[in-house]
Structures are given as structure tokens and as C-alpha cells.
């Protein structure tokens, strides 16, 4: 079965760091464009980051310079390193699979992991 | 403020058809065919309903269809069913510094 499972969420203080994991099964994360998308409580979806198959990375303006996306091919896992977190980073974070050679549409989503930034 | 503009809400009766619009610019919706639509039920992860403007993933009902004219993309749901009640989001590639943008979402109510 093709699926994604996110872990690593929790309560974190402003300015702190946290790493989210997204374990894939049924396909290889290195073979697809992989996204992180978040949703603040009661709000809409916000794209956060993309890791292309060739290793290039892209970020939303709101997180660039603070968040880093990466993958471990041997573990078949996508990561999101979150540094210097802010209250506005509070959200459910989803990882989502995209196309093989380009953006196509996010066809597989994880269940999400919740991050709360608060002192 | 979202980069793509969607109506906050739409409604329809069972069996009717509704259309949700998604308006952007030449830098996103109007310039590329990388528009997708997602359905999200309360408390659940989003689900891809349409890719590349009008493509339909395997397993998605043919009651869902996508189109685009100029800078506006549209999602049409025909033969409305109670289970279609959800939030719907459009998304597009963009040439702005943010690579991908979502619309603000549209809440569909089936009366």
C-alpha cells in the first residue's frame, strides 16, 4: 500500500527547533517530488516546501532560511528541520507526494502531525 | 491573503451542479497547466480530485471535472451528493518566490 506517515510533532517553545519525519511505503521518496504543506487551526492550506527528485529545494517566503527539507533514501523518509520556530508556525503539517518529473498534483498525503509553538 | 482567490462558500441541493472558481494571474493559473484541486473533509487530510487543470486521478468520481479559462480555473461537481460536503482548495505552480500557491478554500454545503 502506498502511504505516508508523519511523526515528530508536539509542543515547542518559540525559538526552538524540531524535526518532522515522513516515512514512505509503497514507493521511493527519491523518485517523486515531495512537498510539505501546513494548515493552521481553522485556516486553509499553505504550501511550505518542495524537494525535487534532483535534490533541488524550494521554500515558502514565510519559512525560507528557517526550515530545511531533506530525505534519507535508505530510510525512505522525508524530513523537515524547523529552526527558530514562531507562534505562526503552529499548524498541522502534512507531507504529500507529487509528480515524478514535474509538479503534477499531490496524490498521496500523510495523516498530518501537529505542531504547537507556545511558551 | 491567499495568492489564489476562491469564494468562501457555495451551496447546492442534491442532484444539482455547482462550480467553484479559482482566480489567479498570468504568473500562476493563467500561465501554466499546473492547477490542481483538493477535497478536505473536516479533520481529514486533503484528497487530490483534479490534476493538471482537468485530469482526474484513478478512483475519483467522474462527477468532478476541472477546466480553465484565462486566469481562472474552475471545479465543477455534478449530481451533488451529501458526501461532497467538504472544503475545496485549488493550487497552482507560480513564478513568484513561492513555488506553489493555494487558494483560500471554499466550503461546499449540500442543502
Coordinates of N, CA and C in Angstrom, one line a residue:
Chain A
X1 N 0.8 -1.2 0.0 CA 0.0 0.0 0.0 C 0.9 1.2 0.0
X2 N 0.5 2.2 -0.8 CA 1.3 3.5 -0.9 C 0.7 4.3 0.2
X3 N 1.6 4.8 1.1 CA 1.2 5.6 2.2 C 2.4 6.4 2.7
X4 N 2.0 7.5 3.4 CA 3.0 8.4 4.1 C 2.5 8.5 5.6
X5 N 3.5 8.5 6.5 CA 3.2 8.6 7.9 C 4.1 9.7 8.5
X6 N 3.6 10.8 9.0 CA 4.3 11.8 9.6 C 4.5 11.6 11.1
X7 N 5.6 11.9 11.7 CA 5.8 11.9 13.1 C 6.7 13.1 13.5
X8 N 6.8 13.3 14.8 CA 7.7 14.4 15.3 C 7.0 15.6 15.8
X9 N 5.7 15.7 15.7 CA 5.0 16.9 16.2 C 5.0 17.0 17.7
X10 N 4.5 18.1 18.2 CA 4.4 18.3 19.6 C 4.4 19.8 20.0
X11 N 4.7 20.1 21.3 CA 4.7 21.4 21.8 C 6.1 21.9 21.8
X12 N 6.4 23.1 21.3 CA 7.7 23.6 21.3 C 7.7 25.1 21.6
X13 N 8.7 25.6 22.3 CA 8.8 27.0 22.6 C 9.3 27.8 21.4
X14 N 8.8 29.1 21.4 CA 9.3 30.0 20.3 C 10.9 30.0 20.4
X15 N 11.4 30.0 19.2 CA 12.9 30.0 19.0 C 13.5 28.6 19.0
X16 N 12.7 27.6 19.3 CA 13.2 26.3 19.4 C 13.3 25.6 18.0
X17 N 13.8 24.3 18.1 CA 14.0 23.5 16.8 C 13.2 22.2 17.0
X18 N 12.8 21.7 15.8 CA 12.1 20.4 15.8 C 12.3 19.8 14.4
X19 N 12.4 18.5 14.4 CA 12.5 17.8 13.1 C 11.3 16.9 12.9
X20 N 10.6 17.1 11.8 CA 9.5 16.3 11.4 C 9.9 15.2 10.4
X21 N 9.4 14.0 10.6 CA 9.7 12.9 9.7 C 8.4 12.5 8.9
X22 N 8.7 12.0 7.7 CA 7.6 11.5 6.9 C 8.0 10.2 6.2
X23 N 7.6 9.1 6.8 CA 8.1 7.7 6.3 C 7.1 7.3 5.2
X24 N 7.8 6.9 4.1 CA 7.0 6.4 2.9 C 7.0 4.9 2.8
X25 N 6.0 4.4 2.3 CA 5.9 2.9 2.0 C 5.2 2.8 0.7
X26 N 5.6 1.8 -0.1 CA 4.9 1.5 -1.4 C 5.5 2.3 -2.5
X27 N 6.4 3.2 -2.3 CA 7.1 3.9 -3.3 C 8.4 4.5 -2.7
X28 N 9.3 5.0 -3.6 CA 10.5 5.6 -3.1 C 10.5 7.1 -3.1
X29 N 10.8 7.8 -2.0 CA 10.7 9.2 -1.9 C 11.7 9.9 -2.9
X30 N 12.7 9.2 -3.2 CA 13.7 9.8 -4.2 C 13.2 9.9 -5.6
X31 N 12.1 9.2 -5.8 CA 11.5 9.1 -7.2 C 10.4 10.0 -7.5
X32 N 10.0 10.8 -6.5 CA 8.9 11.7 -6.7 C 9.3 13.1 -6.1
X33 N 8.7 14.1 -6.6 CA 8.7 15.4 -5.9 C 7.9 15.3 -4.6
X34 N 8.4 15.8 -3.6 CA 7.8 15.7 -2.3 C 7.6 17.0 -1.6
X35 N 6.4 17.3 -1.1 CA 6.0 18.5 -0.5 C 5.8 18.4 1.0
X36 N 5.9 19.6 1.6 CA 5.4 19.8 3.0 C 4.3 20.9 2.8
X37 N 3.2 20.6 3.4 CA 2.0 21.6 3.4 C 1.5 21.7 4.8
X38 N 1.2 22.9 5.3 CA 0.7 23.0 6.6 C -0.7 23.7 6.6
X39 N -1.4 23.5 7.8 CA -2.7 24.1 8.0 C -2.8 24.6 9.4
X40 N -2.9 25.9 9.6 CA -3.0 26.5 10.9 C -4.5 26.2 11.4
X41 N -4.7 26.2 12.7 CA -6.0 25.9 13.2 C -7.1 26.7 12.6
X42 N -8.1 26.1 12.0 CA -9.2 26.8 11.4 C -8.9 27.6 10.1
X43 N -7.7 27.4 9.6 CA -7.3 28.1 8.4 C -7.2 27.2 7.2
X44 N -6.8 27.7 6.0 CA -6.6 27.0 4.8 C -5.2 26.3 4.7
X45 N -5.0 25.7 3.6 CA -3.8 25.0 3.3 C -2.7 26.0 2.9
X46 N -1.5 25.8 3.4 CA -0.3 26.7 3.0 C 0.8 25.8 2.6
X47 N 1.3 25.9 1.4 CA 2.5 25.2 0.9 C 3.7 25.7 1.6
X48 N 4.6 24.8 2.1 CA 5.7 25.1 2.9 C 7.0 24.8 2.1
X49 N 7.2 23.7 1.5 CA 8.4 23.3 0.9 C 8.3 22.2 -0.1
X50 N 9.3 22.1 -1.0 CA 9.3 21.1 -2.1 C 10.7 20.6 -2.2
X51 N 10.9 19.3 -2.3 CA 12.2 18.6 -2.6 C 12.0 17.9 -3.9
X52 N 12.7 18.3 -4.9 CA 12.6 17.7 -6.2 C 13.5 16.4 -6.2
X53 N 13.2 15.6 -7.3 CA 14.0 14.3 -7.4 C 15.5 14.6 -7.6
X54 N 15.8 15.7 -8.2 CA 17.2 16.0 -8.4 C 17.9 16.7 -7.2
X55 N 17.1 16.8 -6.1 CA 17.7 17.4 -4.9 C 17.5 18.9 -4.7
X56 N 17.0 19.5 -5.7 CA 16.7 21.0 -5.5 C 15.6 21.2 -4.5
X57 N 15.7 22.2 -3.8 CA 14.7 22.5 -2.7 C 14.1 23.9 -2.9
X58 N 12.9 24.1 -2.5 CA 12.1 25.3 -2.6 C 11.4 25.5 -1.3
X59 N 11.2 26.8 -0.9 CA 10.5 27.1 0.3 C 9.5 28.3 0.1
X60 N 8.5 28.3 1.0 CA 7.6 29.5 1.1 C 8.4 30.6 1.7
X61 N 8.0 31.8 1.3 CA 8.7 33.0 1.9 C 8.7 33.0 3.4
X62 N 7.6 32.5 4.0 CA 7.4 32.6 5.4 C 8.3 31.6 6.2
X63 N 9.0 30.7 5.6 CA 9.8 29.7 6.3 C 11.3 29.7 5.7
X64 N 11.5 30.4 4.6 CA 12.8 30.3 4.0 C 13.9 30.8 5.0
X65 N 15.0 30.1 5.1 CA 16.0 30.5 6.0 C 15.9 29.9 7.4
X66 N 14.7 29.3 7.7 CA 14.5 28.7 9.0 C 14.2 27.2 8.9
X67 N 13.5 26.8 7.8 CA 13.2 25.4 7.6 C 14.1 24.8 6.5
X68 N 14.4 23.5 6.7 CA 15.2 22.8 5.7 C 14.5 21.4 5.4
X69 N 14.3 21.1 4.1 CA 13.7 19.9 3.7 C 14.9 18.9 3.2
X70 N 14.8 17.7 3.6 CA 15.8 16.7 3.1 C 15.2 15.3 3.1
X71 N 15.9 14.4 2.6 CA 15.4 13.0 2.6 C 16.6 12.0 2.8
X72 N 16.2 10.9 3.3 CA 17.1 9.8 3.5 C 16.6 8.6 2.7
X73 N 17.3 8.4 1.6 CA 16.9 7.3 0.7 C 16.9 5.9 1.3
X74 N 17.9 5.7 2.1 CA 18.0 4.4 2.7 C 16.9 4.1 3.7
X75 N 16.4 5.2 4.4 CA 15.2 5.1 5.3 C 13.9 5.3 4.6
X76 N 14.0 5.8 3.3 CA 12.8 6.1 2.5 C 11.9 7.1 3.3
X77 N 12.6 8.2 3.8 CA 11.9 9.1 4.7 C 12.3 10.5 4.3
X78 N 11.3 11.4 4.3 CA 11.4 12.8 4.1 C 11.4 13.5 5.4
X79 N 12.2 14.6 5.5 CA 12.3 15.3 6.8 C 12.0 16.8 6.6
X80 N 11.6 17.5 7.6 CA 11.5 18.9 7.7 C 12.2 19.4 9.0
X81 N 13.3 20.0 8.9 CA 14.0 20.6 10.0 C 13.5 22.0 10.2
X82 N 12.9 22.2 11.4 CA 12.3 23.5 11.7 C 13.2 24.2 12.8
X83 N 13.8 25.3 12.4 CA 14.6 26.1 13.4 C 13.9 27.4 13.7
X84 N 14.3 28.0 14.8 CA 13.8 29.3 15.2 C 12.3 29.5 14.9
X85 N 11.5 28.5 15.5 CA 10.1 28.5 15.2 C 9.4 29.7 15.9
X86 N 8.3 30.0 15.2 CA 7.5 31.2 15.7 C 6.1 30.7 16.0
X87 N 5.3 31.5 16.7 CA 3.9 31.2 17.0 C 3.1 30.9 15.8
X88 N 3.4 31.6 14.7 CA 2.7 31.5 13.5 C 3.0 30.2 12.7
X89 N 4.0 29.4 13.2 CA 4.3 28.1 12.6 C 3.3 27.0 13.2
X90 N 2.5 27.4 14.2 CA 1.6 26.4 14.8 C 0.6 26.0 13.7
X91 N 0.6 24.6 13.5 CA -0.2 24.1 12.4 C -0.2 22.6 12.4
X92 N -1.0 22.0 11.6 CA -0.8 20.5 11.3 C 0.0 20.5 10.0
X93 N 1.1 19.7 10.1 CA 2.0 19.6 8.9 C 1.7 18.3 8.2
X94 N 1.5 18.4 6.9 CA 1.4 17.2 6.1 C 2.5 17.1 5.1
X95 N 2.9 15.9 4.8 CA 3.8 15.6 3.7 C 2.9 15.1 2.6
X96 N 3.3 15.3 1.3 CA 2.5 14.9 0.2 C 3.3 14.6 -1.0
X97 N 3.0 13.5 -1.7 CA 3.7 13.1 -2.9 C 3.2 13.9 -4.1
X98 N 4.1 14.3 -4.9 CA 3.8 15.0 -6.2 C 4.3 14.1 -7.4
X99 N 4.5 14.8 -8.5 CA 4.8 14.1 -9.7 C 6.2 13.5 -9.7
X100 N 6.5 12.8 -10.8 CA 7.8 12.2 -11.0 C 8.8 13.1 -11.7
X101 N 8.4 13.8 -12.7 CA 9.3 14.7 -13.4 C 8.9 16.1 -13.3
X102 N 7.8 16.4 -12.7 CA 7.4 17.8 -12.5 C 6.2 17.9 -11.5
X103 N 5.8 19.1 -11.2 CA 4.6 19.2 -10.4 C 3.4 18.7 -11.2
X104 N 2.6 18.0 -10.5 CA 1.5 17.3 -11.2 C 0.2 17.4 -10.4
X105 N 0.4 17.3 -9.1 CA -0.8 17.2 -8.2 C -0.4 16.3 -7.0
X106 N -0.7 16.7 -5.8 CA -0.3 15.9 -4.6 C -1.3 14.8 -4.4
X107 N -0.9 13.6 -4.8 CA -1.8 12.5 -4.9 C -1.8 11.6 -3.7
X108 N -0.8 11.7 -2.9 CA -0.7 10.9 -1.6 C -0.4 11.8 -0.5
X109 N -1.2 11.8 0.6 CA -1.0 12.7 1.7 C -0.8 11.8 3.0
X110 N 0.0 12.3 3.9 CA 0.0 11.6 5.2 C -1.2 12.1 6.0
X111 N -1.3 11.6 7.3 CA -2.4 11.9 8.2 C -2.1 13.3 8.9
X112 N -0.9 13.8 8.8 CA -0.5 15.0 9.4 C 0.0 14.9 10.8
X113 N 0.9 15.8 11.2 CA 1.4 15.8 12.6 C 1.3 17.3 13.1
X114 N 0.8 17.5 14.3 CA 0.5 18.8 14.8 C 1.7 19.4 15.6
X115 N 1.9 20.7 15.3 CA 3.0 21.4 15.9 C 2.3 22.6 16.6
X116 N 2.6 22.8 17.9 CA 2.1 24.0 18.6 C 3.3 24.7 19.2
X117 N 3.5 26.0 18.8 CA 4.6 26.8 19.2 C 4.0 27.8 20.3
X118 N 4.5 27.5 21.5 CA 3.9 28.4 22.6 C 4.9 28.3 23.8
X119 N 5.0 29.3 24.6 CA 5.8 29.3 25.8 C 5.0 28.9 27.0
Chain B
X1 N -3.7 36.9 3.2 CA -4.4 36.9 1.9 C -3.8 35.9 1.0
X2 N -4.6 34.9 0.5 CA -4.1 33.9 -0.4 C -3.8 34.4 -1.8
X3 N -2.9 33.8 -2.5 CA -2.5 34.2 -3.8 C -3.6 33.9 -4.8
X4 N -4.3 32.8 -4.6 CA -5.4 32.5 -5.5 C -6.8 32.7 -4.8
X5 N -7.7 33.3 -5.5 CA -9.0 33.7 -4.9 C -10.1 32.7 -5.2
X6 N -10.7 32.2 -4.1 CA -11.8 31.4 -4.2 C -13.0 32.0 -3.4
X7 N -14.2 31.6 -3.8 CA -15.4 32.1 -3.0 C -15.3 31.3 -1.7
X8 N -15.7 32.0 -0.6 CA -15.6 31.4 0.7 C -16.6 30.3 0.9
X9 N -17.7 30.3 0.2 CA -18.7 29.3 0.3 C -19.6 29.2 -0.9
X10 N -20.0 28.0 -1.2 CA -21.0 27.7 -2.2 C -22.0 26.6 -1.7
X11 N -23.1 26.6 -2.2 CA -24.1 25.6 -1.8 C -25.0 25.1 -2.9
X12 N -25.5 23.9 -2.8 CA -26.4 23.3 -3.8 C -27.2 22.2 -3.2
X13 N -28.2 21.8 -3.9 CA -29.1 20.7 -3.4 C -28.6 19.4 -4.1
X14 N -29.0 18.3 -3.4 CA -28.6 17.0 -4.0 C -29.1 16.9 -5.5
X15 N -28.2 16.4 -6.3 CA -28.5 16.3 -7.7 C -28.2 17.5 -8.6
X16 N -28.0 18.6 -8.0 CA -27.6 19.8 -8.7 C -26.1 19.8 -9.1
X17 N -25.7 20.8 -9.9 CA -24.3 21.0 -10.2 C -23.9 22.3 -9.6
X18 N -22.6 22.4 -9.2 CA -22.1 23.6 -8.7 C -20.7 23.8 -9.3
X19 N -20.2 25.0 -9.3 CA -18.9 25.3 -9.9 C -18.2 26.2 -8.9
X20 N -16.9 25.9 -8.6 CA -16.1 26.7 -7.7 C -15.0 27.3 -8.5
X21 N -14.8 28.6 -8.4 CA -13.8 29.3 -9.2 C -12.5 29.5 -8.4
X22 N -11.5 29.7 -9.1 CA -10.1 29.9 -8.6 C -9.4 30.9 -9.5
X23 N -9.3 32.1 -9.0 CA -8.7 33.2 -9.9 C -7.3 33.6 -9.4
X24 N -6.4 33.6 -10.4 CA -5.1 34.0 -10.2 C -4.6 35.0 -11.2
X25 N -3.4 34.8 -11.6 CA -2.8 35.8 -12.6 C -2.0 35.0 -13.7
X26 N -1.4 35.8 -14.6 CA -0.6 35.2 -15.6 C 0.6 34.5 -15.1
X27 N 1.0 34.8 -13.8 CA 2.1 34.2 -13.2 C 1.9 32.8 -12.6
X28 N 0.6 32.5 -12.5 CA 0.3 31.2 -11.9 C -0.8 30.5 -12.8
X29 N -2.1 30.6 -12.4 CA -3.1 29.9 -13.1 C -3.1 30.1 -14.6
X30 N -3.0 31.4 -15.0 CA -3.1 31.7 -16.4 C -1.9 31.3 -17.3
X31 N -0.8 31.1 -16.6 CA 0.4 30.9 -17.4 C 0.9 29.4 -17.5
X32 N 0.3 28.6 -16.7 CA 0.7 27.2 -16.6 C -0.5 26.2 -16.4
X33 N -0.3 25.0 -16.8 CA -1.3 24.0 -16.6 C -1.1 23.1 -15.4
X34 N -0.5 23.8 -14.4 CA -0.3 23.0 -13.1 C -1.3 23.4 -12.1
X35 N -2.6 23.3 -12.4 CA -3.6 23.6 -11.4 C -4.2 22.3 -10.9
X36 N -4.3 22.2 -9.6 CA -4.9 21.0 -9.0 C -6.0 21.4 -8.0
X37 N -6.9 20.5 -7.7 CA -8.0 20.7 -6.8 C -8.0 19.6 -5.7
X38 N -8.3 20.0 -4.5 CA -8.2 19.1 -3.3 C -9.6 19.2 -2.6
X39 N -10.0 18.1 -2.1 CA -11.2 18.0 -1.2 C -10.7 17.7 0.2
X40 N -11.2 18.4 1.2 CA -10.8 18.1 2.5 C -12.1 18.0 3.4
X41 N -12.3 16.8 4.0 CA -13.4 16.7 5.0 C -12.8 17.1 6.3
X42 N -13.7 17.5 7.2 CA -13.3 18.0 8.5 C -12.4 17.0 9.2
X43 N -11.3 17.5 9.7 CA -10.4 16.6 10.4 C -9.6 15.6 9.7
X44 N -9.7 15.7 8.3 CA -9.0 14.7 7.5 C -8.0 15.3 6.6
X45 N -7.1 14.5 6.1 CA -6.1 15.0 5.1 C -6.8 15.4 3.8
X46 N -6.2 16.3 3.1 CA -6.7 16.6 1.7 C -6.7 15.4 0.8
X47 N -7.5 15.4 -0.2 CA -7.5 14.4 -1.3 C -7.5 15.1 -2.6
X48 N -6.6 14.6 -3.5 CA -6.5 15.1 -4.8 C -7.7 14.7 -5.7
X49 N -8.4 15.7 -6.3 CA -9.6 15.5 -7.1 C -9.3 15.8 -8.5
X50 N -8.5 16.8 -8.8 CA -8.2 17.1 -10.2 C -6.7 17.5 -10.3
X51 N -6.0 17.1 -11.3 CA -4.6 17.5 -11.5 C -4.4 18.0 -12.9
X52 N -3.4 18.9 -13.1 CA -3.1 19.4 -14.4 C -4.4 20.0 -15.1
X53 N -5.1 20.8 -14.3 CA -6.3 21.5 -14.8 C -7.5 20.7 -14.9
X54 N -7.4 19.5 -15.6 CA -8.6 18.8 -15.9 C -8.4 17.3 -15.8
X55 N -7.2 16.8 -15.3 CA -7.0 15.4 -15.2 C -7.7 14.9 -13.9
X56 N -8.2 13.6 -14.0 CA -8.9 13.1 -12.9 C -8.2 11.8 -12.4
X57 N -7.7 11.8 -11.2 CA -7.0 10.6 -10.7 C -7.9 9.4 -10.7
X58 N -7.2 8.2 -10.7 CA -8.0 7.0 -10.7 C -8.7 6.9 -9.3
X59 N -10.0 6.5 -9.4 CA -10.8 6.4 -8.2 C -11.6 7.6 -7.9
X60 N -11.4 8.7 -8.5 CA -12.2 9.9 -8.3 C -13.4 9.9 -9.3
X61 N -14.6 10.2 -8.7 CA -15.8 10.1 -9.5 C -15.8 11.0 -10.7
X62 N -16.4 10.6 -11.8 CA -16.4 11.5 -13.0 C -17.4 12.6 -12.8
X63 N -18.0 12.7 -11.6 CA -18.9 13.9 -11.3 C -18.0 15.1 -11.1
X64 N -16.7 14.9 -10.9 CA -15.8 16.0 -10.6 C -15.0 16.3 -11.9
X65 N -15.0 17.6 -12.3 CA -14.3 18.0 -13.5 C -13.7 19.3 -13.4
X66 N -12.5 19.5 -14.0 CA -11.8 20.8 -13.9 C -11.7 21.4 -15.3
X67 N -11.5 22.7 -15.3 CA -11.3 23.5 -16.5 C -10.6 24.8 -16.2
X68 N -10.2 25.5 -17.3 CA -9.5 26.8 -17.1 C -9.8 27.7 -18.2
X69 N -10.0 29.0 -17.9 CA -10.2 30.0 -18.9 C -9.4 31.2 -18.5
X70 N -8.4 31.6 -19.2 CA -7.6 32.7 -18.8 C -6.9 32.5 -17.5
X71 N -7.1 33.4 -16.6 CA -6.5 33.3 -15.2 C -7.4 32.7 -14.2
X72 N -8.5 32.1 -14.6 CA -9.5 31.5 -13.7 C -9.7 30.0 -14.0
X73 N -9.4 29.2 -13.0 CA -9.7 27.7 -13.1 C -11.0 27.5 -12.4
X74 N -11.6 26.4 -12.8 CA -12.9 26.0 -12.2 C -13.0 24.5 -11.9
X75 N -13.7 24.2 -10.8 CA -14.0 22.8 -10.4 C -15.5 22.7 -10.5
X76 N -16.0 21.8 -11.3 CA -17.5 21.6 -11.3 C -17.8 20.2 -10.7
X77 N -18.8 20.2 -9.9 CA -19.3 18.9 -9.3 C -20.7 18.8 -9.8
X78 N -21.0 17.7 -10.5 CA -22.3 17.5 -11.0 C -23.0 16.4 -10.1
X79 N -24.3 16.4 -10.1 CA -25.0 15.4 -9.4 C -24.7 15.4 -7.9
X80 N -24.7 16.6 -7.3 CA -24.3 16.7 -5.9 C -24.8 15.6 -5.0
X81 N -23.9 15.2 -4.1 CA -24.3 14.2 -3.1 C -23.9 14.7 -1.7
X82 N -24.6 14.2 -0.7 CA -24.3 14.6 0.6 C -22.8 14.5 1.0
X83 N -22.2 13.4 0.5 CA -20.8 13.2 0.8 C -19.8 14.2 0.2
X84 N -20.3 15.0 -0.7 CA -19.5 16.0 -1.4 C -19.3 17.2 -0.4
X85 N -20.0 17.3 0.6 CA -19.9 18.4 1.5 C -18.5 18.4 2.2
X86 N -17.7 19.4 1.9 CA -16.3 19.5 2.4 C -15.8 20.9 2.0
X87 N -14.5 21.0 2.4 CA -13.8 22.2 1.9 C -13.0 21.8 0.6
X88 N -12.9 22.8 -0.3 CA -12.2 22.5 -1.6 C -11.2 23.6 -1.8
X89 N -10.0 23.2 -2.1 CA -8.8 24.1 -2.4 C -8.3 23.9 -3.8
X90 N -8.0 25.0 -4.4 CA -7.2 25.0 -5.7 C -5.8 25.3 -5.3
X91 N -4.9 24.8 -6.3 CA -3.5 25.1 -6.1 C -2.8 25.2 -7.5
X92 N -1.8 26.0 -7.5 CA -1.1 26.2 -8.8 C 0.4 26.4 -8.6
X93 N 1.1 26.1 -9.6 CA 2.5 26.5 -9.7 C 2.5 28.0 -9.9
X94 N 3.6 28.7 -9.4 CA 3.7 30.1 -9.6 C 5.1 30.5 -9.8
X95 N 5.3 31.5 -10.6 CA 6.7 32.0 -10.8 C 7.2 33.0 -9.8
X96 N 6.3 33.2 -8.8 CA 6.7 34.1 -7.7 C 7.8 33.4 -6.8
X97 N 8.3 34.0 -5.8 CA 9.3 33.4 -5.0 C 8.8 32.2 -4.3
X98 N 7.5 32.1 -4.1 CA 6.9 30.9 -3.5 C 6.5 30.0 -4.7
X99 N 6.9 28.8 -4.8 CA 6.8 28.0 -5.9 C 5.3 27.5 -6.2
X100 N 4.6 27.2 -5.1 CA 3.3 26.7 -5.1 C 2.4 27.5 -4.3
X101 N 1.2 27.8 -4.8 CA 0.2 28.6 -4.0 C -1.1 27.9 -3.9
X102 N -1.8 28.1 -2.8 CA -3.1 27.5 -2.7 C -4.1 28.7 -2.6
X103 N -5.4 28.4 -3.0 CA -6.5 29.3 -2.8 C -6.9 29.2 -1.3
X104 N -7.7 30.2 -0.9 CA -8.1 30.3 0.5 C -9.1 29.2 0.9
X105 N -9.7 28.4 -0.1 CA -10.6 27.4 0.2 C -12.0 27.8 0.1
X106 N -12.9 26.9 -0.3 CA -14.3 27.1 -0.5 C -15.1 26.0 0.3
X107 N -16.0 26.4 1.2 CA -16.8 25.5 1.9 C -18.0 25.1 1.1
X108 N -18.2 23.9 0.7 CA -19.3 23.4 0.0 C -20.4 22.8 1.0
X109 N -21.6 23.4 0.9 CA -22.7 22.9 1.7 C -23.7 22.3 0.8
X110 N -24.1 21.0 1.1 CA -25.1 20.3 0.3 C -26.4 20.5 1.1
X111 N -27.3 21.2 0.6 CA -28.5 21.6 1.3 C -29.5 20.4 1.6

